Coordinates of C-alpha atoms and ligand atoms in Angstrom, one line a residue:
M91 CA 0.4 -0.3 -0.1
A92 CA 1.6 3.3 -0.9
G93 CA 2.4 5.7 1.8
K94 CA 1.0 9.3 2.7
V95 CA 2.8 12.1 1.8
F96 CA 2.9 14.7 4.8
F97 CA 5.3 17.8 5.6
S98 CA 5.9 18.3 9.5
V99 CA 7.7 21.6 10.7
S100 CA 8.4 24.2 13.7
M101 CA 6.4 27.4 13.5
S102 CA 6.6 30.8 15.2
L103 CA 3.0 31.7 16.5
D104 CA 2.9 34.4 14.1
G105 CA 3.2 31.9 10.7
F106 CA 7.8 31.4 9.8
I107 CA 9.3 28.6 9.6
A108 CA 12.5 30.5 8.7
P109 CA 13.5 34.1 9.7
E110 CA 14.6 36.4 7.1
S111 CA 16.8 34.8 4.4
V112 CA 20.4 35.2 4.8
P113 CA 22.7 34.3 2.1
V114 CA 24.5 30.7 2.6
E115 CA 27.9 31.7 1.9
D116 CA 27.7 33.9 5.5
F117 CA 27.0 31.2 7.5
S118 CA 30.4 29.4 6.7
A119 CA 32.6 32.9 6.6
P120 CA 34.7 33.4 9.3
E121 CA 34.5 37.2 8.6
K122 CA 31.1 37.3 8.7
Q123 CA 30.6 35.0 12.3
D124 CA 29.5 38.9 14.0
D125 CA 27.7 40.1 11.4
P126 CA 24.4 40.6 13.0
Q127 CA 22.2 39.7 10.6
V128 CA 24.2 35.9 10.6
Q129 CA 23.4 36.8 14.0
R130 CA 19.9 37.2 14.6
W131 CA 19.3 34.6 12.0
M132 CA 20.7 31.6 14.5
A133 CA 19.1 33.2 17.3
Q134 CA 15.6 33.1 15.6
W135 CA 16.2 30.1 14.0
M136 CA 17.0 28.1 17.5
E137 CA 14.3 29.6 19.2
L138 CA 12.0 28.1 16.5
Q139 CA 13.8 24.8 17.4
Q140 CA 14.2 24.9 21.2
W141 CA 11.7 21.7 22.0
I142 CA 13.6 19.8 19.4
F143 CA 17.4 20.0 20.8
P144 CA 17.0 18.2 23.9
Q145 CA 14.8 15.4 22.7
R146 CA 16.7 12.0 23.2
F147 CA 15.8 10.8 20.4
F148 CA 17.1 14.4 18.2
R149 CA 19.9 13.9 19.7
E150 CA 21.1 10.3 19.4
N151 CA 20.5 10.6 15.6
L152 CA 22.6 13.9 15.3
K153 CA 25.1 12.2 17.2
L154 CA 24.7 15.0 19.9
G155 CA 26.0 13.1 22.7
E156 CA 23.4 10.2 25.4
G157 CA 20.2 11.2 27.2
G158 CA 17.8 14.1 26.5
E159 CA 14.0 14.2 27.5
E160 CA 11.6 11.7 26.9
G161 CA 8.6 12.9 26.6
R162 CA 5.7 13.5 23.7
D163 CA 7.9 15.8 22.1
N164 CA 10.6 12.6 22.2
D165 CA 7.8 10.6 20.7
I166 CA 6.5 12.8 17.7
A167 CA 10.1 13.7 16.5
R168 CA 11.0 9.4 16.3
D169 CA 7.2 8.6 14.9
T170 CA 8.2 11.4 12.3
F171 CA 11.6 10.0 11.2
E172 CA 10.3 6.1 11.1
R173 CA 7.0 7.0 9.7
T174 CA 9.6 8.4 6.5
G175 CA 10.8 6.4 4.2
A176 CA 12.4 9.3 1.2
S177 CA 12.5 13.3 1.9
V178 CA 11.9 16.3 -0.9
M179 CA 13.2 19.2 -0.2
G180 CA 14.4 22.3 -2.2
K181 CA 17.7 23.6 -2.6
R182 CA 17.7 26.9 -0.1
M183 CA 16.8 23.9 2.9
F184 CA 19.8 21.6 1.3
D185 CA 22.2 24.7 0.6
L186 CA 22.1 25.2 4.4
G187 CA 21.8 21.7 5.5
E188 CA 25.0 20.3 3.2
Q189 CA 27.3 23.4 5.7
A190 CA 25.1 22.3 9.0
W191 CA 24.3 18.8 8.6
P192 CA 27.0 16.3 10.5
E193 CA 29.0 13.5 7.7
E194 CA 26.2 10.9 8.5
A195 CA 22.7 13.3 7.6
P196 CA 20.2 13.0 9.7
F197 CA 17.7 11.0 7.3
H198 CA 18.7 7.7 6.7
T199 CA 16.6 6.8 3.9
P200 CA 16.8 8.5 -0.1
V201 CA 16.7 12.9 -0.6
F202 CA 15.0 14.3 -3.2
V203 CA 16.2 17.6 -3.7
V204 CA 14.2 19.7 -6.8
T205 CA 16.1 22.2 -8.2
N206 CA 17.5 23.6 -10.8
E207 CA 21.0 22.9 -10.3
K208 CA 23.0 19.7 -12.5
R209 CA 24.5 17.5 -9.9
D210 CA 25.5 14.6 -9.0
P211 CA 23.9 12.1 -6.3
W212 CA 25.5 12.3 -3.3
E213 CA 25.7 10.0 -1.3
R214 CA 26.7 10.2 2.9
P215 CA 27.7 7.5 5.5
G216 CA 24.7 6.2 7.2
G217 CA 22.1 5.7 4.7
T218 CA 21.6 9.2 3.0
T219 CA 21.8 10.1 -0.7
F220 CA 20.6 12.9 -1.9
H221 CA 19.4 12.8 -5.6
F222 CA 19.4 16.0 -7.6
V223 CA 15.6 16.3 -9.3
N224 CA 15.3 18.9 -12.4
D225 CA 12.0 18.6 -13.9
G226 CA 9.8 19.7 -11.2
I227 CA 7.7 19.0 -8.1
E228 CA 5.7 16.0 -9.5
P229 CA 9.1 14.0 -11.1
A230 CA 10.7 14.4 -7.7
L231 CA 7.4 12.7 -5.7
D232 CA 7.0 10.2 -8.1
Q233 CA 10.5 9.0 -7.2
A234 CA 10.2 9.5 -3.6
R235 CA 7.4 6.9 -3.4
E236 CA 9.4 4.7 -5.3
A237 CA 12.2 5.1 -2.9
A238 CA 9.7 5.2 0.3
G239 CA 7.9 2.0 -0.7
D240 CA 5.0 1.4 2.6
R241 CA 6.3 4.0 4.8
D242 CA 4.9 8.2 4.1
V243 CA 6.8 10.2 2.1
R244 CA 8.0 13.8 3.8
I245 CA 8.0 17.4 1.7
A246 CA 11.2 18.4 4.1
G247 CA 10.9 22.4 3.2
G248 CA 11.5 24.8 2.9
G249 CA 8.3 26.9 2.5
A250 CA 8.1 27.6 -1.2
T251 CA 8.7 23.6 -1.8
I252 CA 6.3 22.8 0.3
L253 CA 4.3 25.3 -1.0
E254 CA 4.5 24.1 -4.5
Y255 CA 3.2 20.7 -2.9
V256 CA -0.2 22.5 -1.4
N257 CA -0.9 24.3 -4.7
A258 CA -0.8 21.1 -6.3
G259 CA -3.2 19.1 -4.6
L260 CA -0.3 16.1 -3.3
I261 CA -0.2 16.9 0.1
D262 CA -2.3 14.1 2.3
E263 CA -1.5 15.8 5.5
F264 CA 0.6 18.2 7.9
S265 CA 2.1 18.1 11.0
I266 CA 2.9 22.1 12.5
A267 CA 5.2 22.8 16.0
L268 CA 3.6 25.6 17.1
S269 CA 6.5 27.6 18.9
P270 CA 6.1 30.3 21.2
V271 CA 7.7 32.5 19.7
L272 CA 7.2 35.7 16.8
F273 CA 9.0 36.9 13.9
G274 CA 7.2 39.1 12.8
S275 CA 9.2 38.9 9.0
G276 CA 10.6 35.8 7.7
I277 CA 9.7 32.6 5.0
R278 CA 5.8 32.2 5.9
L279 CA 4.7 28.9 5.3
F280 CA 1.3 29.6 3.5
E281 CA 2.4 33.1 1.9
G282 CA 0.8 32.0 -1.7
V283 CA -1.4 29.0 -0.5
D284 CA -4.2 28.8 -3.0
A285 CA -6.9 29.3 -0.2
G286 CA -9.4 28.1 -3.1
R287 CA -8.4 24.8 -3.3
V288 CA -7.8 23.4 -0.2
V289 CA -9.9 22.1 2.8
L290 CA -7.9 21.0 5.9
E291 CA -9.3 18.6 8.5
P292 CA -8.1 18.9 12.3
V293 CA -6.5 15.7 12.9
R294 CA -4.9 16.0 16.0
A295 CA -4.0 19.5 18.6
E296 CA -1.5 18.3 21.6
P297 CA -0.3 20.6 23.4
T298 CA 2.9 20.2 25.7
Q299 CA 5.7 22.7 27.9
R300 CA 7.2 23.2 24.9
V301 CA 5.0 24.0 22.2
T302 CA 1.8 22.5 20.8
H303 CA 1.8 19.7 17.7
L304 CA -1.2 20.6 14.8
T305 CA -2.1 17.9 12.6
Y306 CA -4.6 18.2 9.8
A307 CA -5.6 16.4 6.7
V308 CA -6.1 18.1 3.8
R309 CA -8.5 17.6 1.2
E310 CA -9.5 19.2 -1.9
R311 CA -12.0 22.0 -2.0
Ligands
LIG463 N1 10.9 25.5 10.3 C1 11.2 24.2 10.0 O1 10.5 23.1 10.3 C2 11.7 24.1 8.7 C3 12.3 23.4 7.8 C4 12.7 22.9 6.7 C5 13.1 24.1 6.1 N2 12.8 25.5 7.1 C6 13.5 26.3 7.1 O2 13.2 27.1 5.0 C7 14.1 27.9 4.8 C8 14.4 27.2 3.1 O3 13.1 27.5 1.9 P1 12.7 28.6 1.4 O4 11.0 28.8 0.9 O5 13.6 29.5 1.3 O6 12.9 27.5 -0.2 P2 12.9 26.1 -0.8 O7 12.0 25.9 -0.9 O8 14.4 25.5 0.8 O9 14.0 25.7 -1.5 C9 13.4 26.8 -2.6 C10 14.6 26.4 -4.2 O10 14.6 25.1 -4.5 C11 14.4 25.1 -5.6 N3 12.9 24.0 -6.5 C12 12.0 24.4 -5.7 N4 11.0 24.0 -6.8 C13 11.8 24.0 -8.0 C14 10.8 23.5 -8.8 N5 9.7 23.3 -8.8 N6 12.1 23.1 -9.9 C15 13.4 23.8 -10.0 N7 14.2 23.8 -9.0 C16 13.1 24.2 -7.8 C17 15.0 26.6 -6.6 O11 16.1 26.7 -6.2 P3 17.5 26.5 -7.5 O12 16.5 27.9 -8.4 O13 18.3 27.2 -6.7 O14 17.3 25.7 -8.0 C18 13.9 27.4 -5.1 O15 15.1 28.8 -5.2 C19 15.6 27.7 5.3 O16 15.7 28.6 5.6 C20 15.8 26.3 6.3 O17 15.8 26.7 7.8 C21 12.5 25.3 7.8

């Protein structure tokens, strides 16, 4: 049986999934480390994702060390990982991750990067191979479905790529970890959504001490 297509992101209470963009090369340039824009980006990102960093599963998966919290936030992080048989992501998310992920990238499955850039597959230790797909979101999803088998396909991000899949009617379900932070500006999750096309059905709402996890099924209007 084919799996579902879903996304799962952390979002600020005012609707942003990332701070205002900073050129990706600035994150690694030594002379930019004290740049206020870079520092602000990092601080906002840490606040947005503050719920997941202490979780045991997250720490193990990124090899950050032993221990960590084991409550409902941890279960959700683990379940999201375990249901995922392949991921799809946009090139800007990939570019940031290429700098930030450890050598053993945290997916441990095939990842399909939608991009205009031509590039050979990039295999990492631990089972993650990044494939670069140049012919759009549907071929990327077809390849991800094939690779995922009976497991689900996660549209990992970022905002532009998730929006393309939502507007194409290709998302079955999504989850948002609603973080208690306000950004004021940045990358808005649903900027440009085809609202006339999409109907949401609430599936679950689970508050924890750190965030509120919201899950919706997506139906066509
Ligand atoms: N809060 C969360 O949970 C979460 C999760 C994931 C990501 N994020 C954040 O999201 C941000 C990135 O999001 P974003 O909206 O800026 O960008 P994005 O969706 O990651 O990438 C957009 C880029 O992907 C390529 N692309 C997308 N669709 C394409 C298509 N149909 N054909 C060809 N190429 C296509 C294009 O790049 P090229 O033209 O260069 O190929 C496009 O500029 C990052 O800051 C990341 O940290 C947040």
